[in-house]
XYZ file of C-alpha atoms in Angstrom:
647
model
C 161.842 198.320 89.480
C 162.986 201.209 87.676
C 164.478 202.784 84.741
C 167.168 205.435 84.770
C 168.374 208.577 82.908
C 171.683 206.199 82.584
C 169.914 203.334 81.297
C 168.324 205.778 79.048
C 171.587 207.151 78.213
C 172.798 203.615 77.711
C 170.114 202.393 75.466
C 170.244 205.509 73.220
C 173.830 204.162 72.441
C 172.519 201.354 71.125
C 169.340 202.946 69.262
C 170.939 206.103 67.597
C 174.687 204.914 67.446
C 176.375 208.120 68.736
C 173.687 210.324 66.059
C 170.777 211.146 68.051
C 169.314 211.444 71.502
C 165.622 210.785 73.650
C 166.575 214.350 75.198
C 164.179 217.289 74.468
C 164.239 220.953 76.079
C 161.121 220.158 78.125
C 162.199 216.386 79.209
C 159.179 214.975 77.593
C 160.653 211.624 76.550
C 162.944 210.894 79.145
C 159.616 211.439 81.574
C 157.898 209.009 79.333
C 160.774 206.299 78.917
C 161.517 205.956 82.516
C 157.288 206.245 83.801
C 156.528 202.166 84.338
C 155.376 201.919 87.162
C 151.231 203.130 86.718
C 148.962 204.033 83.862
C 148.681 206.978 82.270
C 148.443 208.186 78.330
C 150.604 210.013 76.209
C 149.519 212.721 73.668
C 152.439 212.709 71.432
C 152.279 215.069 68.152
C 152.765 213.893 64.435
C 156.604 212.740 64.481
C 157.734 212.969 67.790
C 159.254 210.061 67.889
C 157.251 208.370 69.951
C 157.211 204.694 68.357
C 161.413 204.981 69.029
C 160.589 206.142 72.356
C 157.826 203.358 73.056
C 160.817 201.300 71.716
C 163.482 201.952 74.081
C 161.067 201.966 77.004
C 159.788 197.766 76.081
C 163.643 197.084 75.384
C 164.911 198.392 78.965
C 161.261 197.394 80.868
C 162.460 193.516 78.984
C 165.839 193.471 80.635
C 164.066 194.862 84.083
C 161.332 191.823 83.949
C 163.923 189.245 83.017
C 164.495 188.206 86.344
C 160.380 187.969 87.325
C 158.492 185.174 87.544
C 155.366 186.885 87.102
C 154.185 189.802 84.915
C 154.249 190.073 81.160
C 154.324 192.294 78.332
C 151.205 193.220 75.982
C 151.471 195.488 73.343
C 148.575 195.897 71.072
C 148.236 198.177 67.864
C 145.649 198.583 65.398
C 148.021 197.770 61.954
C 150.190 194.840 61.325
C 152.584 197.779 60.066
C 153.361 198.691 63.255
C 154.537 195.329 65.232
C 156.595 194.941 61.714
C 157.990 198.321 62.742
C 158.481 197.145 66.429
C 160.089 193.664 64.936
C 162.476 195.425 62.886
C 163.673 198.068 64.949
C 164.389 195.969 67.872
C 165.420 192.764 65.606
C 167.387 190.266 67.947
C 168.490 192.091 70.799
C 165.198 192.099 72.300
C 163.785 188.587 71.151
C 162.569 187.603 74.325
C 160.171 190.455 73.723
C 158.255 188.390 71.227
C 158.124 185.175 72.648
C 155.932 183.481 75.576
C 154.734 184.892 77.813
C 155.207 187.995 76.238
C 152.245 188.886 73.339
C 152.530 191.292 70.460
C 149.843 192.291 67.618
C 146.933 193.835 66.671
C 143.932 194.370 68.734
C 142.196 191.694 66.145
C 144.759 189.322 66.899
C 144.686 189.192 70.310
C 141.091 189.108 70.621
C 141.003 186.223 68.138
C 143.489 184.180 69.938
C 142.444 184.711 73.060
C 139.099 185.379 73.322
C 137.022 184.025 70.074
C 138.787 181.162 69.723
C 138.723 179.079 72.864
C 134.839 180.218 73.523
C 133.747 179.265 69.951
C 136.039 176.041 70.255
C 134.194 175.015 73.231
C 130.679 176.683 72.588
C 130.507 174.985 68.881
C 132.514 171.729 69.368
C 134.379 172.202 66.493
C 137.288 174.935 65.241
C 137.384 178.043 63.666
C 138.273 177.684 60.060
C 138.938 181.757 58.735
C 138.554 184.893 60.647
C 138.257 187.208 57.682
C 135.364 189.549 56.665
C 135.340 188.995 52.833
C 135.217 185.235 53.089
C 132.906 185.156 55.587
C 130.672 188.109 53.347
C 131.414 185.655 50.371
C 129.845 182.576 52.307
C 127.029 184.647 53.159
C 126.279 185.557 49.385
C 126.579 182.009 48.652
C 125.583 179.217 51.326
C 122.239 177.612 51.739
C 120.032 176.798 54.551
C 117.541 173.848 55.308
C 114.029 174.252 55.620
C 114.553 177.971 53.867
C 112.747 177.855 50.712
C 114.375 179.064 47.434
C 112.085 182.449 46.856
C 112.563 182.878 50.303
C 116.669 183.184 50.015
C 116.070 184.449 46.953
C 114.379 187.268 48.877
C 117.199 187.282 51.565
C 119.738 187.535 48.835
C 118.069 190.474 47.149
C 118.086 192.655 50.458
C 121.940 191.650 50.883
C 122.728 192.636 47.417
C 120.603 196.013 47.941
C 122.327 196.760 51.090
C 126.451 195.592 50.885
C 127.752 197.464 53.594
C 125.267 196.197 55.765
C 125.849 192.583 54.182
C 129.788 193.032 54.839
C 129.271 194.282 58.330
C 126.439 192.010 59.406
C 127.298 190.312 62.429
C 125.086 189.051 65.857
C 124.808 191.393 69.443
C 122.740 190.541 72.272
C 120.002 192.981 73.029
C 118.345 192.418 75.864
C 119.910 188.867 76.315
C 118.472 187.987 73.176
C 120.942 187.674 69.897
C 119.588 190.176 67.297
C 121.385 190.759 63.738
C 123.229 194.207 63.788
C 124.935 196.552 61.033
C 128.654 196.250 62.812
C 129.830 195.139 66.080
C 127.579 198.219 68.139
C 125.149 198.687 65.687
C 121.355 198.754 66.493
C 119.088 195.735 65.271
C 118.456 195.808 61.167
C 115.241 196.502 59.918
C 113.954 194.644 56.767
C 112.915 196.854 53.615
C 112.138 195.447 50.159
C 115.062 196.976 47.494
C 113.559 199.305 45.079
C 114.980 198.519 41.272
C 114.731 201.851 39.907
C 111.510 201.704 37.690
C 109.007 203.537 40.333
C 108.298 203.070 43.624
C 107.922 199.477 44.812
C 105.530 198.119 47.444
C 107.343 197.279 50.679
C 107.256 193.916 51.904
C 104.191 193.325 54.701
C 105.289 192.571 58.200
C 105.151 189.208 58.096
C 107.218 188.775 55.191
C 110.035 191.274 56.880
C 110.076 188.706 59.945
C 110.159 185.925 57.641
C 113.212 187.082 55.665
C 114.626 188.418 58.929
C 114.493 185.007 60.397
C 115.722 183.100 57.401
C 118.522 185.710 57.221
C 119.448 184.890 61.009
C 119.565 181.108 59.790
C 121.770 182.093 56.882
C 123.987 183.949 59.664
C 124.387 181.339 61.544
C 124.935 178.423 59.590
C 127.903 180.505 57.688
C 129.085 180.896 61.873
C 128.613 176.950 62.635
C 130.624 176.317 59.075
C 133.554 178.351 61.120
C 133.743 181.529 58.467
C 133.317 184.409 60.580
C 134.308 187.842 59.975
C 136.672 190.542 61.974
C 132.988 191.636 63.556
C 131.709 188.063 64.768
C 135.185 187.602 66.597
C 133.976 190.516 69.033
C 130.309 188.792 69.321
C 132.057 185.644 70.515
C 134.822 187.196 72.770
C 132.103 189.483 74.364
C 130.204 185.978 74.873
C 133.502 184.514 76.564
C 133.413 187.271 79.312
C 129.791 187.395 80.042
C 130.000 183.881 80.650
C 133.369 183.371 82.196
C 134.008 186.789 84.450
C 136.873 185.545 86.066
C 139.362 184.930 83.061
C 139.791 189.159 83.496
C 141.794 188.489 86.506
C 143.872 185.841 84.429
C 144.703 188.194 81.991
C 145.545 190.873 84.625
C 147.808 188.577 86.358
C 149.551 187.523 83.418
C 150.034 190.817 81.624
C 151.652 193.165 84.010
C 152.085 195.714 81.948
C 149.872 196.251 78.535
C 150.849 199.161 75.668
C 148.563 200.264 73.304
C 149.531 202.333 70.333
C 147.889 204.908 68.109
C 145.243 204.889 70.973
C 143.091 207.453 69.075
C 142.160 204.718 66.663
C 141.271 202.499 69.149
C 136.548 202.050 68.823
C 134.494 201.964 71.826
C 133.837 198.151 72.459
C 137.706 197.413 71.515
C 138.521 199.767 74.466
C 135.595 198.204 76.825
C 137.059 194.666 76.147
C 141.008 195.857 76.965
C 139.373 197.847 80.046
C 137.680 194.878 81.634
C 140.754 192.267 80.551
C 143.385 194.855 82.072
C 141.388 196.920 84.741
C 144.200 195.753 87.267
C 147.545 195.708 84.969
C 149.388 199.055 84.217
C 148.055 200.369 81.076
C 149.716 203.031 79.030
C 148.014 204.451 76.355
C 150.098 206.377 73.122
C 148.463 208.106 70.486
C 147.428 211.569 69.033
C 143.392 212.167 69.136
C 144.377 214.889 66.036
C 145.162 211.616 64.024
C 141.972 209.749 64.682
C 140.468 208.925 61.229
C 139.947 205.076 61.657
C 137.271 205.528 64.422
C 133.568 207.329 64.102
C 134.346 207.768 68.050
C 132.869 211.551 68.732
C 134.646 211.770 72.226
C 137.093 209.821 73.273
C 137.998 212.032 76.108
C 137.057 209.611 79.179
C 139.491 207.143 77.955
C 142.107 208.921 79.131
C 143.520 208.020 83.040
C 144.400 210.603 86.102
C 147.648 211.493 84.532
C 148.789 212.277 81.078
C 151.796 213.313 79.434
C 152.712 215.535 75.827
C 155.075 215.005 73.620
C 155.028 218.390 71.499
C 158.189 218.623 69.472
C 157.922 216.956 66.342
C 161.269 215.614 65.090
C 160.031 214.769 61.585
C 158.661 218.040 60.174
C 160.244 221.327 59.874
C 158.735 224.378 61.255
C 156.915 226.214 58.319
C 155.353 222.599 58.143
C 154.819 222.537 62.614
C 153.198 226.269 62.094
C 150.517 225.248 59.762
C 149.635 222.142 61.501
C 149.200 223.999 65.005
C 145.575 225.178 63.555
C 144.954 222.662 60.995
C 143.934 220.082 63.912
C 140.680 219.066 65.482
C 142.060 220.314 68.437
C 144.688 223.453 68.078
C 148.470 222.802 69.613
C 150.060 226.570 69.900
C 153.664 224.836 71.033
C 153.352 222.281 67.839
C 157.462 223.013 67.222
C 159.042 220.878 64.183
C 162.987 221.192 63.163
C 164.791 224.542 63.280
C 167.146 223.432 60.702
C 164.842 223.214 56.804
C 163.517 226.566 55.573
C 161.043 225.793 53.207
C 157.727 227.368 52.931
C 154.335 225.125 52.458
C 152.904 225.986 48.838
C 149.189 226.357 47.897
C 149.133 224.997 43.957
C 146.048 226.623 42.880
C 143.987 224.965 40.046
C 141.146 225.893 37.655
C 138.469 223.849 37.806
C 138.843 220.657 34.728
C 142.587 221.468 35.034
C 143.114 219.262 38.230
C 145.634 217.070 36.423
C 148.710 219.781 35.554
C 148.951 220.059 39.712
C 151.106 217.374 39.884
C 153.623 218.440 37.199
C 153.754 222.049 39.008
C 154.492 219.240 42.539
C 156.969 217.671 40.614
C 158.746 221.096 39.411
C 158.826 222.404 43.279
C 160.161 219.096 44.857
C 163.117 219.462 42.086
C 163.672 223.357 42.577
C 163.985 222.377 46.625
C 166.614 219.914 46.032
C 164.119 217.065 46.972
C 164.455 215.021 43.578
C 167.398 213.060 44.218
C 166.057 209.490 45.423
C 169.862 208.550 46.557
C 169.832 211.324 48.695
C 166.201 210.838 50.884
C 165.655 208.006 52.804
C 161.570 209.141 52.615
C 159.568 208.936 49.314
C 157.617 211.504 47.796
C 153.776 211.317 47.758
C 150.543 212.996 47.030
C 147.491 211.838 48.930
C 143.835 212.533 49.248
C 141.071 211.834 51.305
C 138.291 210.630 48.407
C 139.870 207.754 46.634
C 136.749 205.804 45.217
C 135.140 206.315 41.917
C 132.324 209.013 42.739
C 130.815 212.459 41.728
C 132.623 215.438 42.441
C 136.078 216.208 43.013
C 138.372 212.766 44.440
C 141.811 211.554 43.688
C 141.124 210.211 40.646
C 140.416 214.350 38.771
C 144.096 214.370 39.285
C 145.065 211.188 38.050
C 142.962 210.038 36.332
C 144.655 206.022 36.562
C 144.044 205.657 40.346
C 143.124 202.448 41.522
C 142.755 202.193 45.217
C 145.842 200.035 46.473
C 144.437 196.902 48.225
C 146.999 195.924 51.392
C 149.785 193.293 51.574
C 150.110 190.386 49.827
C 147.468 191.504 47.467
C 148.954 194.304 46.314
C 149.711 194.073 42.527
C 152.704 195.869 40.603
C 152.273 193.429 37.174
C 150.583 190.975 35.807
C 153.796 189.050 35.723
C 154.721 189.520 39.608
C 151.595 188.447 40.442
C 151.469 185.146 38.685
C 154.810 184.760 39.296
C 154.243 185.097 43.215
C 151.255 183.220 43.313
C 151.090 180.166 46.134
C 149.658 177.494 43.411
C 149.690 174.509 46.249
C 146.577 176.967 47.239
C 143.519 176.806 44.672
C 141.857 179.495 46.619
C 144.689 182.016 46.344
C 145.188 181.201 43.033
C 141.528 182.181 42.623
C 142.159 184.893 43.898
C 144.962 186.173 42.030
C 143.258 185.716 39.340
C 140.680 187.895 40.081
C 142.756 191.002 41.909
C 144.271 190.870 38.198
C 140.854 191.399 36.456
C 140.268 193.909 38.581
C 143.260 196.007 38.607
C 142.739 195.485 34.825
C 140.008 197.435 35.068
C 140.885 199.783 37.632
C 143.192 200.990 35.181
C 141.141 200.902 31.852
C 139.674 204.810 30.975
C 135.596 203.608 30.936
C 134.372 201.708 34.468
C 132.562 198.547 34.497
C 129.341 198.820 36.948
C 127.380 196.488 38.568
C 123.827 196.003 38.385
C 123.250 198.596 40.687
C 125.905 201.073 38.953
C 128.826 201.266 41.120
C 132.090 200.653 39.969
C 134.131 197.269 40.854
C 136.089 197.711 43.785
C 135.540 194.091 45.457
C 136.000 190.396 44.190
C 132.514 189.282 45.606
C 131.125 192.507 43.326
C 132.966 191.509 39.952
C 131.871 187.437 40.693
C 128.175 188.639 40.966
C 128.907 190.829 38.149
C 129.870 188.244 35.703
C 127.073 185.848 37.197
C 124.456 188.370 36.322
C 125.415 189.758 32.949
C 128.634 187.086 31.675
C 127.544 183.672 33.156
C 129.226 181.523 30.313
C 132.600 183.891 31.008
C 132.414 183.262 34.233
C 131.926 179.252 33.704
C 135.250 179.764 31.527
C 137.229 181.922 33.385
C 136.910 178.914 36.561
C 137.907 176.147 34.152
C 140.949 178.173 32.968
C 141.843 179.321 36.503
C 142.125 175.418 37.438
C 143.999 174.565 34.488
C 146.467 177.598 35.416
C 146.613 175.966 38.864
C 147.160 172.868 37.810
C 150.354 174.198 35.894
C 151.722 176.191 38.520
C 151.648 172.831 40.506
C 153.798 171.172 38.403
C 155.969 174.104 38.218
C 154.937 175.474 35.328
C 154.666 179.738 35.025
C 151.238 180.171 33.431
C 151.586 183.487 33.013
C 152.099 184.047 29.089
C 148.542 181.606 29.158
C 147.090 184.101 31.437
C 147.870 187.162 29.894
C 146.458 185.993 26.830
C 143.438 185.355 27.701
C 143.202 188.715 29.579
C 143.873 190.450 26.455
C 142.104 188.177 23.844
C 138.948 186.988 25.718
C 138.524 188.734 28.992
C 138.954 192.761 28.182
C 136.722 191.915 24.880
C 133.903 189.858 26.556
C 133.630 192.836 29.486
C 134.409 195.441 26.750
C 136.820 197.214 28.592
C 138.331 200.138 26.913
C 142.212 200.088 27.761
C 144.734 202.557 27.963
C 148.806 202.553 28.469
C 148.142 202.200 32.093
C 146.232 198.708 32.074
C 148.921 197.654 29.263
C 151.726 198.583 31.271
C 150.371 196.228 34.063
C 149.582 193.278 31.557
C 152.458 193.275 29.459
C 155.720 194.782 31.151
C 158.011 193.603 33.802
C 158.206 196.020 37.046
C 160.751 198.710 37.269
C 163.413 198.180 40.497
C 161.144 201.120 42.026
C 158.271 199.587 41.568
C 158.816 195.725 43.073
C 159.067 197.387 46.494
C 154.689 197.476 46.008
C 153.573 200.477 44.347
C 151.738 201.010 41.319
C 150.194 204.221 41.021
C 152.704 206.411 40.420
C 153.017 209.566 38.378
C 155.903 210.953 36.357
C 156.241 213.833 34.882
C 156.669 214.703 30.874
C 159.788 217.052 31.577
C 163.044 216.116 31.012
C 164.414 218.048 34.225
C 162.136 216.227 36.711
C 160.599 213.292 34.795
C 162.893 210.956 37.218
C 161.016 211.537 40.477
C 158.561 209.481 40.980
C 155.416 210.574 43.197
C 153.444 207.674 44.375
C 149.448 208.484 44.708
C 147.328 207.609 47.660
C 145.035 207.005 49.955
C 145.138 209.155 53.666
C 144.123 205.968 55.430
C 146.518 204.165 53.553
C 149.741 206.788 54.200
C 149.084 207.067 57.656
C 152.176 206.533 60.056
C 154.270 207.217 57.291
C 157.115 209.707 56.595
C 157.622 211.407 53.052
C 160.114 213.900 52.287
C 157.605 215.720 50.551
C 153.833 215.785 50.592
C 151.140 217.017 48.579
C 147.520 216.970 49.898
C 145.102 216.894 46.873
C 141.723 218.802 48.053
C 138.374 216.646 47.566
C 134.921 216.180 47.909
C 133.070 216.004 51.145
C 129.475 216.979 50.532
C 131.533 219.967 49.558
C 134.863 221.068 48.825
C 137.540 219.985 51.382
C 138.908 223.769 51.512
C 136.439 225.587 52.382
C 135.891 223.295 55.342
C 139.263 224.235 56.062
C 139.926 228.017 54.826
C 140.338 229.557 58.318
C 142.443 226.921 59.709
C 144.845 226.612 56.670
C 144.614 230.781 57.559
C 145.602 230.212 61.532
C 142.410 230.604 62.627
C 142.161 227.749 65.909
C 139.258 225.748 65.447
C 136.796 225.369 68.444
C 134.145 222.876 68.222
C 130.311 223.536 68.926
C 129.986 220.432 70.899
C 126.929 219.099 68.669
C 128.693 215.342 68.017
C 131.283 214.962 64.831
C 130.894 217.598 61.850
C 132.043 217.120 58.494
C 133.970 219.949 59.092
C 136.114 218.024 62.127
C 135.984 214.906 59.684
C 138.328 217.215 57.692
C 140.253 218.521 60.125
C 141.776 215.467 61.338
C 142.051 213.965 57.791
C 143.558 216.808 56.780
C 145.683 216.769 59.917
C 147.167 213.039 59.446
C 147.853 214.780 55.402
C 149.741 217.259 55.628
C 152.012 216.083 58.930
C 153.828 213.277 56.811
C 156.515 215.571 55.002
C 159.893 216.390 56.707
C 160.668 218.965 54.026
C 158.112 219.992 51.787
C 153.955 220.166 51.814
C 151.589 221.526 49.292
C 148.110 221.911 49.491
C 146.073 222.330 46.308
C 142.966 224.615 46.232
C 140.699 225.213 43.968
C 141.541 229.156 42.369
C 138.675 231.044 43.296
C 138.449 230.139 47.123
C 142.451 230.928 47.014
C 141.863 234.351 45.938
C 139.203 235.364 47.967
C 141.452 234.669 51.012
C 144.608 235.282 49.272
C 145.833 238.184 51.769
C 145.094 236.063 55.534
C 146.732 233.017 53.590
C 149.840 234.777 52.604
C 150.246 236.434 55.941
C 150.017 232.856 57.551
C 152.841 232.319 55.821
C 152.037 229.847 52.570
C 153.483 230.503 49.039
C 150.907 230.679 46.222
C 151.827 229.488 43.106
């Protein structure tokens, strides 16, 4: 079995229509398309087409297989984005891809249907209910156990509350052959320590008491399991349980999945890649990704995953080549044939800003991506967007100095444009997602409102299991009322009723008075308007600015994590916080300077890097890069020479 530089030739026809072409100077994607026959892994650089290319390979190796009895196709990637990508670039002339034998999805998926499942199934007697980490944290903040004594949860409860990302992440290991409660699927065994509240230094809990809460916590753990509420984490505990105790199901999936594709490899974690290497240790395994772009992982080296033989893809197809020179340095590790299009001119800009002046950077964005020619949405297929690293409500320097309405986008269905979208999409045969809805809307309420609303423990509301133990601590009768009107709402819906108007009233008159919120024409845009045409396709932080020339283009504000895979026709990376600024982790790179690491495990200075990497290799056209004026200056001349624009 084999594929061809005609079949290649042939399914190009169908994939560019006559307008484009897998052909490169070097023969880089041609080598990759037509290489099925052992495993290997493919560096490919920010836009190099490589999903297309990944594409056209699975639609040629489908016709090749159609004819075998055995051998199947696996492809596993780390976003539901990208099998929706997959789906709708290869639509129905490649449906056999997606159906049986065949399996696409995430690397979550596939270890939840095939893995968790069936062992907890059999192991428990009973089914799964939810796979999903804030129900299963919720459950945990809220279920009792027999023969655990109130003070004792009490106590339990009070360590949880102290420590949420340990709470969120808590799951079970084995150490030792004995099942121990860790911080995260290869986290070491917690240790117990009493909370401190902030009014002097509080004696710490004796020994015994530590393995009494310990063990009463390990109750509470699994009782919430037995209920069938586990979290992302406790689906690897079980499916690590299924091959320890069944070995021989590895040469099942082997024999069933002949060939396996994983992409954006770099963001693939340590036991994720120990699980696919044991399942698949005798299928051919190709591996696609960029380690540049690995900002998902805490991985320090991930250089023994590779195999024997590896391939580059080094042309980039989506950025031009102002935009390919800057990224050769700016990169964890430096690529001096990075080489974008030939065809767009465009320098990268540095938007220097005065320190408490943050916000005018985006107006002086706005004014470039007009004098470029970039402002005409009819013209762009790609949007316009500025992104930063540091999106959550902290000291220092984060997205939020420049706009100062950010509210960190939650993902898919819970994304919310309006008030009036979301009620008006709600699934009311559901109470739970009604609940829900409900409370995403209280919270992007006050997401958007000037003044924060803390917790006990001061941080600001970013989760619905914070803003229910919110209310419970300092609104209790609210709370009682805000339930009752959320089933009455429900109850509405259900008889096909829009509760909306009820809703929003209540919001306005009772909620954002009882919580003392104080709003702005952000949070009243999103409680009393209907959603612009641009903004039903799911985005609601968006800037426009004052000036009648270029008050039309809208630039959509965002996360790093949340923007990457994306294209944009422009780009502009907002410097933030890390311990420090951002830029001066990144001054002799952004200069041309090639990094080279010291070897001493991940440095906040790499952390940059490849943030800053996955950044500013979105834009086909245009990237800026804001700095803060004093660290511009002082390397004004070595910046300039590198070839940015200063402005």
């Amino acid at each position: 079995m084999e594929i061809t530089e005609n079949d290649i030739k042939r399914v190009e026809t169908i994939f560019f229509e006559g307008k484009g072409t897998f052909e490169d100077t070097k023969g880089e994607r041609y080598k990759f398309i037509s290489a099925i026959d052992h495993s290997l892994d493919v560096e490919a650089c920010p836009g190099s087409g490589k999903t297309t290319a990944l594409l056209a390979k699975l639609y040629l190796l489908s016709e090749k297989m159609s004819s075998r009895s055995n051998g199947a196709i696996c492809v596993l990637t780390h976003t539901n984005v990208g099998i929706d990508e997959i789906k709708k670039n290869l639509g129905d002339r490649a449906s056999k891809l997606f159906s049986y034998p065949n399996f696409f999805g995430t690397i979550q998926s596939f270890v939840d249907k095939f893995l968790c499942m069936p062992y907890y199934n059999d192991f428990n007697e009973s089914r799964i209910a939810i796979i999903d980490s804030d129900r299963a944290h919720r459950r945990l903040l809220t279920s009792f156990v027999k023969n655990v004594s109130h003070d004792l949860l009490k106590k339990v409860r009070s360590y949880l509350h102290a420590n949420p990302d340990t709470a969120y992440k808590l799951t079970i290991k084995k150490i030792d052959s004995e099942p121990v409660l860790v911080k995260g699927v290869d986290g070491e065994m917690i240790k117990i320590k009493k909370p401190q509240t902030g009014k002097g230094k509080v004696a710490d809990w004796s020994d015994d008491e530590k393995k009494e809460i310990y063990d009463a916590l390990f109750n509470l753990k699994t009782t919430v399991l037995k209920s069938g509420v586990l979290s992302y984490n406790d689906a690897y505990f079980y499916a690590n349980e299924y091959l320890i105790n069944y070995p021989h199901i590895e040469e099942a999936f082997s024999s069933r999945f002949s060939h396996v594709f994983i992409d954006e490899m770099q963001d693939t974690s340590s036991y994720q890649h120990l699980i696919i290497k044991k399942l698949f240790n005798n299928s051919i395994v190709q591996k696609i990704g960029d380690s540049n772009q690995a900002i998902l992982t805490n991985n320090e080296d991930i250089s023994d995953w590779f195999y024997s033989e590896r391939m580059e893809i080094t042309g980039s197809r989506r950025f031009s080549q102002p935009i390919a020179k800057i990224l050769r340095t700016v990169a964890l590790k430096s690529q001096s044939e990075l080489n974008g299009i030939q065809d767009v001119e465009i320098p990268p800009y540095i938007i220097k800003y005065e320190q408490g002046n943050e916000p005018a950077v985006l107006d002086k964005f706005c004014k470039l991506v007009h004098t470029h020619g970039l402002g005409n949405l009819a013209d762009y297929k790609y949007p316009v967007k500025a992104v930063g690293w540091v999106g959550k409500e902290k000291e220092g320097l984060t997205i939020k100095s420049y706009f100062p309405s950010f509210g960190k986008e939650s993902h898919g269905r819970d994304r919310l444009v309006s008030l009036s979208t979301a009620i008006s999409e709600c699934d009311f045969s559901d109470p739970a997602k009604v609940q829900d809805t409900i409370i995403n809307c209280c919270l992007e309420v006050i997401r958007r409102c000037d003044k924060p609303v803390g917790t006990a423990g001061g941080k600001r509301l970013h989760s619905k299991t914070s803003f229910i133990n919110f209310l419970n601590l300092t609104h209790p009768g609210f709370l009682k009322l805000l339930m009752t009107n959320i089933a009455a709402w429900s109850a509405e819906g259900m008889m096909g009723k829009n509760p909306v108007v009820k809703v929003r009233a209540f919001l306005n008159d009772t909620f954002i008075t009882t919580i003392k919120l104080t709003t702005n024409k952000f949070a009243t845009t999103f409680l009393e308007s209907e959603p612009t045409d641009y903004e039903k396709e799911g985005y609601s932080n968006i800037y426009y600015s004052e000036d009648p020339t270029y008050k039309h283009i809208p630039v959509e504000i965002a996360t790093v994590h949340r923007v990457k895979g994306e294209t944009h026709r422009a780009t502009l990376y907002l410097e933030t916080y890390f311990h420090k600024s951002c830029g001066s982790y990144l001054m002799d790179q952004l200069a041309g300077l090639p990094y080279k690491s010291k070897g001493k495990g991940q440095s906040r200075k790499e952390m940059c890097l490849k943030v800053a990497h996955v950044g500013m290799s979105r834009p086909t056209h245009l990237l800026c890069v804001t700095l803060e004026e004093k660290l511009v200056e002082k390397n004004r001349q070595r910046l300039e020479e590198h070839g940015w624009k200063i402005i």
